[in-house]
Tab-separated table of C-alpha atoms and ligand atoms in Angstrom:
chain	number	residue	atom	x	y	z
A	1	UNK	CA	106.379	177.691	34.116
A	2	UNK	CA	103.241	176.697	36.142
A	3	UNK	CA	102.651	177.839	39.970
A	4	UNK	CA	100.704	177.606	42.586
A	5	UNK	CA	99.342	180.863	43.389
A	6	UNK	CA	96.755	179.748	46.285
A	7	UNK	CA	95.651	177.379	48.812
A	8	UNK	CA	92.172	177.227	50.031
A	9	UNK	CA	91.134	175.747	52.837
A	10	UNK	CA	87.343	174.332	53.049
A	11	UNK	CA	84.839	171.765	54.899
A	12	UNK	CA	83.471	169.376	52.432
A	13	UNK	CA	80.157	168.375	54.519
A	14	UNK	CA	77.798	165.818	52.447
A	15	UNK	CA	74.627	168.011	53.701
A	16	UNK	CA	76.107	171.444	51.949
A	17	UNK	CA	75.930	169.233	48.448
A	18	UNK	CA	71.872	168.436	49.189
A	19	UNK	CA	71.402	171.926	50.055
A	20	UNK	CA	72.703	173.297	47.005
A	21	UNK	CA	71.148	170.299	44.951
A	22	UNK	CA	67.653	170.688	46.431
A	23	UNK	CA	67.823	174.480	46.096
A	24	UNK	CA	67.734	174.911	50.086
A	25	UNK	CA	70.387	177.516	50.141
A	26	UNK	CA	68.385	180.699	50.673
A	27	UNK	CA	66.673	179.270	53.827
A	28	UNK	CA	68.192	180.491	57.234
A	29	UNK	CA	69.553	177.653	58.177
A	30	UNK	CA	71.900	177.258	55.166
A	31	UNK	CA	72.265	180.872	54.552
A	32	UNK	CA	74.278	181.548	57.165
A	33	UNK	CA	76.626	178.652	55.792
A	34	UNK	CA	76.408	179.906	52.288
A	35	UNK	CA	76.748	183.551	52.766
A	36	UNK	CA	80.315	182.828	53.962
A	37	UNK	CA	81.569	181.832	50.587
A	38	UNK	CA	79.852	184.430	48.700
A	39	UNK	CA	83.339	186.530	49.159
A	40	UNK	CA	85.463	183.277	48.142
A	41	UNK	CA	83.439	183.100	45.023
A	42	UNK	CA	84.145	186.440	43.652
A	43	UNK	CA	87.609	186.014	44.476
A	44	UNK	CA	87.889	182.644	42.542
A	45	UNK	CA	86.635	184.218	39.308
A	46	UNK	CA	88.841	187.303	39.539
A	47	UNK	CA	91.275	184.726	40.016
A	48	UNK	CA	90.225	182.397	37.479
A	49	UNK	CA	92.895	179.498	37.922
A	50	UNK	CA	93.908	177.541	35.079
A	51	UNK	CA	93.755	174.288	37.097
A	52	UNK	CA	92.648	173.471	40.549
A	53	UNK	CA	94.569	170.376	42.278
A	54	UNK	CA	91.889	168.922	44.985
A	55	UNK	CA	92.969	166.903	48.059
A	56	UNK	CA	90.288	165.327	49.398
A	57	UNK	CA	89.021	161.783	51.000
A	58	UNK	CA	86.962	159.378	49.192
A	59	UNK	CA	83.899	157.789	51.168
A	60	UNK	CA	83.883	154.491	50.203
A	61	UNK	CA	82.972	155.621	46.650
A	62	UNK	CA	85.507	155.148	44.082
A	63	UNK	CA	87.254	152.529	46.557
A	64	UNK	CA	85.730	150.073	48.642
A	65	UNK	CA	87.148	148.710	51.693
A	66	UNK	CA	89.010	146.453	49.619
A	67	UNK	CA	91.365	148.891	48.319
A	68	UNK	CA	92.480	151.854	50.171
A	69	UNK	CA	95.271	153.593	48.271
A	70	UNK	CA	96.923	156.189	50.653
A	71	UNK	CA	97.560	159.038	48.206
A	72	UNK	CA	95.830	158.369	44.588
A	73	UNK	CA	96.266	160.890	41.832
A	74	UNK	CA	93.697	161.363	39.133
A	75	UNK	CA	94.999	161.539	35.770
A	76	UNK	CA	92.196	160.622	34.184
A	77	UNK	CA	90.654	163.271	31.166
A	78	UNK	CA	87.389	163.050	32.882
A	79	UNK	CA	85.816	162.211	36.711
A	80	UNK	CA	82.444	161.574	37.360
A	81	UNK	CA	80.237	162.057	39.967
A	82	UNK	CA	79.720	159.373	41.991
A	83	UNK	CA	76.737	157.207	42.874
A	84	UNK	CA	76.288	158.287	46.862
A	85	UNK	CA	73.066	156.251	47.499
A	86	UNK	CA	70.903	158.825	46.258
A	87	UNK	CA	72.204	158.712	42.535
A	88	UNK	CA	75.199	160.709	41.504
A	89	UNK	CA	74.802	164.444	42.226
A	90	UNK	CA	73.343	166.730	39.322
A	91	UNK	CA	77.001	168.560	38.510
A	92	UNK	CA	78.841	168.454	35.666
A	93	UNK	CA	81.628	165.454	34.870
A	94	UNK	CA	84.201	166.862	36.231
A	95	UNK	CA	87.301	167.619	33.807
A	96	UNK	CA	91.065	166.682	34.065
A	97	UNK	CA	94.759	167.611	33.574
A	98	UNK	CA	96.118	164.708	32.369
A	99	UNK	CA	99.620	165.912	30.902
A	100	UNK	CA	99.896	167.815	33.896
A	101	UNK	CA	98.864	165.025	36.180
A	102	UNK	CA	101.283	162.776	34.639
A	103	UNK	CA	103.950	165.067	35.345
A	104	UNK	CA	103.144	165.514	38.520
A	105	UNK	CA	103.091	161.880	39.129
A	106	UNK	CA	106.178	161.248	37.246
A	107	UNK	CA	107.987	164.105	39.713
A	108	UNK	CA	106.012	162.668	43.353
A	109	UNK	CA	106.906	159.601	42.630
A	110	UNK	CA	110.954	159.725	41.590
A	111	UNK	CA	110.558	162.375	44.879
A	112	UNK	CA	110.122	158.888	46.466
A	113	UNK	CA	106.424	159.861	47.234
A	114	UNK	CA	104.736	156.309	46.276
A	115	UNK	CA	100.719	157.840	45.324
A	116	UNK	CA	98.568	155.416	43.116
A	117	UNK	CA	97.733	156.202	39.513
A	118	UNK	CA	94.173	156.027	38.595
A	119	UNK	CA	93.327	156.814	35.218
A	120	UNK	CA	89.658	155.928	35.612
A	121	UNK	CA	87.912	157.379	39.088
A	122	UNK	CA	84.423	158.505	40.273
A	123	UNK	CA	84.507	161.465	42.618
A	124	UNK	CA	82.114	161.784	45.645
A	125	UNK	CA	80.985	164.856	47.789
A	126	UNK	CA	84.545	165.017	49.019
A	127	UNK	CA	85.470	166.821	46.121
A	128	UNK	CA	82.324	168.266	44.244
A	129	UNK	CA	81.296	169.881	47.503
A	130	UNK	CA	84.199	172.708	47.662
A	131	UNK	CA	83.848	173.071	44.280
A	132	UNK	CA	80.279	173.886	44.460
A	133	UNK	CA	81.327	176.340	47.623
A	134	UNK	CA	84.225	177.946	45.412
A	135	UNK	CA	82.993	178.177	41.820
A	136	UNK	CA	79.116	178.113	42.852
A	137	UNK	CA	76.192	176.007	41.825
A	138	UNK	CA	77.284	174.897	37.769
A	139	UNK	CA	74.415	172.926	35.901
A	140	UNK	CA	74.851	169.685	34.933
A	141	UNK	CA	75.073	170.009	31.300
A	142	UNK	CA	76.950	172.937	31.757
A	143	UNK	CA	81.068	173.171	32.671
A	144	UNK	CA	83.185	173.501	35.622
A	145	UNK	CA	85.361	177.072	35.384
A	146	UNK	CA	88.604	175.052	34.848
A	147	UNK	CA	89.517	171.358	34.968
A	148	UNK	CA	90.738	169.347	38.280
A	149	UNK	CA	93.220	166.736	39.309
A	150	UNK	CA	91.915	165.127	41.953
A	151	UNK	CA	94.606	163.841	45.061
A	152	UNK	CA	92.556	161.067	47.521
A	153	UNK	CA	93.773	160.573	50.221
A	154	UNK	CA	92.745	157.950	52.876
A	155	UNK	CA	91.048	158.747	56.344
A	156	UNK	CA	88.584	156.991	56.327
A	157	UNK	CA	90.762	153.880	58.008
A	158	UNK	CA	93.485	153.784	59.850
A	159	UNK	CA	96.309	154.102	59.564
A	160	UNK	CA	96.056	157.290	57.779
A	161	UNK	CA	99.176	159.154	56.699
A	162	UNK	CA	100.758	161.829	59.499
A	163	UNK	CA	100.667	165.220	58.914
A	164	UNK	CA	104.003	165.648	58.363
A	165	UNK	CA	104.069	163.648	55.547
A	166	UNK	CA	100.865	165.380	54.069
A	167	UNK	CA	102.740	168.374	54.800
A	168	UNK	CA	105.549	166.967	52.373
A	169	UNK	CA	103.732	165.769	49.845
A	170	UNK	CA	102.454	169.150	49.064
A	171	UNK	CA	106.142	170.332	48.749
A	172	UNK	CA	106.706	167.733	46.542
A	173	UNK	CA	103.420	168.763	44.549
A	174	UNK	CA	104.336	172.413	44.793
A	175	UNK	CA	108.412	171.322	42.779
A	176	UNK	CA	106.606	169.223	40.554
A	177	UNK	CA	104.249	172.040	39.362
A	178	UNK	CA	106.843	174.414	39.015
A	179	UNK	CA	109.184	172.413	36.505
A	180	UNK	CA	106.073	172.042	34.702
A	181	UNK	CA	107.310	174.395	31.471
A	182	UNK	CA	103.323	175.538	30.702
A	183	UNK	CA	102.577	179.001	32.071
A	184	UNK	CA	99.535	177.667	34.031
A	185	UNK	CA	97.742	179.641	37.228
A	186	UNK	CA	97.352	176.216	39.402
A	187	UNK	CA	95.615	176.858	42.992
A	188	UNK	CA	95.103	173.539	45.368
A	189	UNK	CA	92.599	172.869	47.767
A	190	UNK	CA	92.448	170.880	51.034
A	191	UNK	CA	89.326	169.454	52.098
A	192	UNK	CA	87.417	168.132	54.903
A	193	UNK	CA	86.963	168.540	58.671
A	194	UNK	CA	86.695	170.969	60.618
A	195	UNK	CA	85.974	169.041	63.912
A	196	UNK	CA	83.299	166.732	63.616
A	197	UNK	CA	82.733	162.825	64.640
A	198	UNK	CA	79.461	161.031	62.985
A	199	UNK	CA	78.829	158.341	65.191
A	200	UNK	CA	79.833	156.639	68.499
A	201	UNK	CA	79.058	158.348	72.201
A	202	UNK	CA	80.588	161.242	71.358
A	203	UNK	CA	78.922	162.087	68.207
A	204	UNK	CA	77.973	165.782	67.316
A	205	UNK	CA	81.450	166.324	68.908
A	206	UNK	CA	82.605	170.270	67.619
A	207	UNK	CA	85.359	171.978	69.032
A	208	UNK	CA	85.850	175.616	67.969
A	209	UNK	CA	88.982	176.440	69.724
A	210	UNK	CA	90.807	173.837	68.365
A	211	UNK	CA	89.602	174.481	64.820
A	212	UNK	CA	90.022	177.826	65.818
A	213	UNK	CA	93.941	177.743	66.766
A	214	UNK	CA	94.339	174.858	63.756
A	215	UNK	CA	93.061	178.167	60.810
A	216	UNK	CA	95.917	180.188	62.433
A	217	UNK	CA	98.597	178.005	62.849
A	218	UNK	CA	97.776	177.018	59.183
A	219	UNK	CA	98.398	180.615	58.246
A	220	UNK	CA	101.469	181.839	59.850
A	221	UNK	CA	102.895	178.689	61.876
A	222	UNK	CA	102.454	175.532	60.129
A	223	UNK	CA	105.165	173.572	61.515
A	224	UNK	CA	103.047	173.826	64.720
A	225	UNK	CA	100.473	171.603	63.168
A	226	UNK	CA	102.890	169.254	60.969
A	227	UNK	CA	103.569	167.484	64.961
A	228	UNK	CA	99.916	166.742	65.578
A	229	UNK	CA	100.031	162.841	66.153
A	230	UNK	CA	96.888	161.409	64.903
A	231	UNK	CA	95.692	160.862	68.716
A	232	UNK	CA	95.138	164.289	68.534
A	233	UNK	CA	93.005	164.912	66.018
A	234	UNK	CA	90.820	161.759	67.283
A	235	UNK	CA	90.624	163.666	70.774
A	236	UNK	CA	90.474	167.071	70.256
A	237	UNK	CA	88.741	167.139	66.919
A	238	UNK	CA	86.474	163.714	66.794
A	239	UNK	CA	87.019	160.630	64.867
A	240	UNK	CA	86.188	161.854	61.380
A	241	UNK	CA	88.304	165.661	62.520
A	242	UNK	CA	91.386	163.454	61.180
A	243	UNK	CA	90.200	164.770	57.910
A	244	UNK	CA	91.828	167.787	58.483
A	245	UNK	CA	95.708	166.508	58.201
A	246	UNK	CA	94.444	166.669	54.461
A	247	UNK	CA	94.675	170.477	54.823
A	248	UNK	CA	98.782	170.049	55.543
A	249	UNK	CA	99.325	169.071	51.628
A	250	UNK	CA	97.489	172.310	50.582
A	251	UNK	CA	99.782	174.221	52.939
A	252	UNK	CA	102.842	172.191	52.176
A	253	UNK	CA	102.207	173.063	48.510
A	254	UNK	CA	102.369	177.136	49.488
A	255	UNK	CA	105.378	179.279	50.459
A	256	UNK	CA	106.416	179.559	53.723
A	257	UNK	CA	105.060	183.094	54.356
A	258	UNK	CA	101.575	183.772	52.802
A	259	UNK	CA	98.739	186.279	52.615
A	260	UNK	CA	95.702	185.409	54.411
A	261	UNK	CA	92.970	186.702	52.015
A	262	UNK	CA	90.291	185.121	53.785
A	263	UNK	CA	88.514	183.037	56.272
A	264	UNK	CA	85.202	181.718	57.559
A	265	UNK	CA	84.300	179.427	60.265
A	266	UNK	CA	80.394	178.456	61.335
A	267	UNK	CA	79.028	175.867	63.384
A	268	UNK	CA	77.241	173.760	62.632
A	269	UNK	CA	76.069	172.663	59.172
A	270	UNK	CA	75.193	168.896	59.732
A	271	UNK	CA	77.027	168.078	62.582
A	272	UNK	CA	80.626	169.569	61.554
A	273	UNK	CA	82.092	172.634	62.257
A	274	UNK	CA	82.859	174.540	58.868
A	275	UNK	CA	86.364	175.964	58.160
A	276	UNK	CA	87.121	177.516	54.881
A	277	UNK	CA	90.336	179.438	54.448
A	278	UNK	CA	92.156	181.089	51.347
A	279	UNK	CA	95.749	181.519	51.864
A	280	UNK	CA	97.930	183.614	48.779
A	281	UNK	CA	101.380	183.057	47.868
A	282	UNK	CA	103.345	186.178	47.351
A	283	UNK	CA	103.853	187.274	43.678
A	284	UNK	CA	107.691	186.660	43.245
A	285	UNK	CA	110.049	188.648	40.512
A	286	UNK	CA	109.634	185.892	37.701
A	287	UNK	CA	106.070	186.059	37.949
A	288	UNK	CA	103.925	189.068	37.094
A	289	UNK	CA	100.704	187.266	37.458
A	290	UNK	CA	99.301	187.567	40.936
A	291	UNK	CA	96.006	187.112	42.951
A	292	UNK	CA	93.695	189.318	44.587
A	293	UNK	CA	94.640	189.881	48.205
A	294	UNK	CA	98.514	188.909	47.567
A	295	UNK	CA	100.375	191.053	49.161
A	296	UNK	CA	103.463	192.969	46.620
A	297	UNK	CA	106.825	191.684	47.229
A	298	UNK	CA	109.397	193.586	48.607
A	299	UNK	CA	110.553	194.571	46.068
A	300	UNK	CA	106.928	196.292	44.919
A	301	UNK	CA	107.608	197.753	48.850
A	302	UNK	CA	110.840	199.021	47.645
A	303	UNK	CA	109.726	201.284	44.962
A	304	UNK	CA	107.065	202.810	47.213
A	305	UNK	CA	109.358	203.363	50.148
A	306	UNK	CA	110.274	206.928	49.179
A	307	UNK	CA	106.451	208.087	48.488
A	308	UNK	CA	105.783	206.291	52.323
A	309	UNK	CA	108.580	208.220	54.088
A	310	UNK	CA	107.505	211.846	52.352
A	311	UNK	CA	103.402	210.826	53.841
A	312	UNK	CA	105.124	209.970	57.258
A	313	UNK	CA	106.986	213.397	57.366
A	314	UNK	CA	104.278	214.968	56.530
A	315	UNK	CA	101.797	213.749	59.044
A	316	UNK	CA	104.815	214.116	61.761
A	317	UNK	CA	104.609	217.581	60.707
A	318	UNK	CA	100.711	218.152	60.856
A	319	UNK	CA	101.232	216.463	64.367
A	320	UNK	CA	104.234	218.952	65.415
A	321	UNK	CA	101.892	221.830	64.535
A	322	UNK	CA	99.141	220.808	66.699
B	401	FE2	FE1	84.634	163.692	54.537
């Protein structure tokens, strides 16, 4: 059976992709953007999933402003980079999942989840950039560590869908993976955000506390965040900080109780605030294979109680003969 084994959080900001394609990462500026991942990137090949599902927002790339699908899953064999302006970036095609794409389709959809099919898609910064922060900088003619099914979601106009329904989705995506019968190590990332708003008077808007509270809620309380009405996000976070309800489907796809394994938040690189989490589900009984930083289960806990309980008498006893 396949399962999702983490969530990771993380900003996908157009500017990060130029740095890493004009090889401007080493200078100070960027450094201190880059040097936050360097951690996430060691954990991601220790980790080395099978498949990575990636929610993130297309920008006017694979779909014009003539058709905006709300949810679209790629299930394509191959994705590749899109055509920004500047020519596509200099990364590899990006590689599917398409049997288990198809199923997860086939399971969203009868879950009365209604996401678009594409079986041919470009994929912009949206998506290439986290992969570039998690798996580092791969050469073009070289490969990515594991193949991708892309998840786009719109918004970029509105309406966009609410968080609680992101927040559902990933459920959906998390029952559909698990009746999946391949043994498959699946983690899925949400992109986008943190606060940030491109244009208008209050461009340049970033607004730590918020993005702040949003990283913690996301770990241990997200039903806190699943309420957010889009007004919200447009107020406290800026116009394009509605990016981050795409975060809620990663989180949605995890267990209710997770393992924070890590987390990184700088301002600015552009103009946006940069939030990158990596949340761990628990190991469970039927499944052996776990992920650095997951905590044991309790029943792990269990078998260790005794050894605990003889370390606690015997510090009460060094204590006592103080
Ligand atoms: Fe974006």
């Amino acid at each position: 059976m396949a399962r999702i084994v983490a969530g990771i959080g993380s900003s996908h900001v157009p500017a990060i992709g130029a740095a890493i394609d004009n090889n401007k990462t080493e200078e100070p500026y960027w450094r201190r953007v880059f040097s936050g991942f360097e951690k996430s990137q060691a954990w991601m090949r220790e980790t080395k999933p099978d498949v990575a599902i990636i929610v993130y927002n297309d920008h006017a790339s694979a779909f014009s402003v003539d058709l905006i699908p709300t949810f679209a899953l790629g299930c394509a064999a191959e994705f590749p980079p899109a055509d920004e302006g500047w020519g596509p970036r200099p990364v590899p095609v990006v590689q599917g999942y398409p049997a288990l794409a198809s199923h997860i389709a086939q399971s969203v959809i009868l879950d009365e989840f209604d996401l678009t099919i594409c079986n041919k898609m470009e994929v912009d910064h949206g998506l290439t950039v986290p992969m570039n922060l998690l798996f580092g900088k791969v050469d073009k003619n070289a490969h990515w560590p594991c193949p991708v099914i892309p998840l786009a979601v719109n918004v970029v106009m509105y309406p966009p869908p609410t968080g609680h329904r992101c927040f559902m989705l990933g459920r959906a995506i998390r029952k559909a993976v698990e009746s999946y019968p391949e043994d498959l190590k699946v983690v899925i990332f949400g992109t986008g955000g943190l606060s940030h708003q491109i244009s208008g008077p209050r461009a340049g808007l970033i607004n730590s506390k918020w993005d702040k509270a949003f990283l913690d809620n996301l770990s241990n309380n997200p039903q806190k965040l699943v309420k957010i009405p889009h007004v919200d996000y447009m107020r406290e976070a800026g116009a394009e900080g509605i990016e981050m309800v795409m975060w809620l489907i990663m989180r949605g796809a995890l267990d209710d109780k997770v393992d924070e394994v890590y987390r990184f938040y700088t301002v600015p690189a552009s103009n946006t605030a940069v939030g990158h989490i990596i949340l761990a589900n628990r190991p469970r009984a039927s499944h052996r294979r776990t992920v650095p930083g997951a905590h044991k289960g309790s029943a792990a806990r269990k078998a260790k109680a005794p050894a605990r309980r003889a370390a606690a008498r015997a510090k009460a006893a060094v204590v006592r003969g103080r």
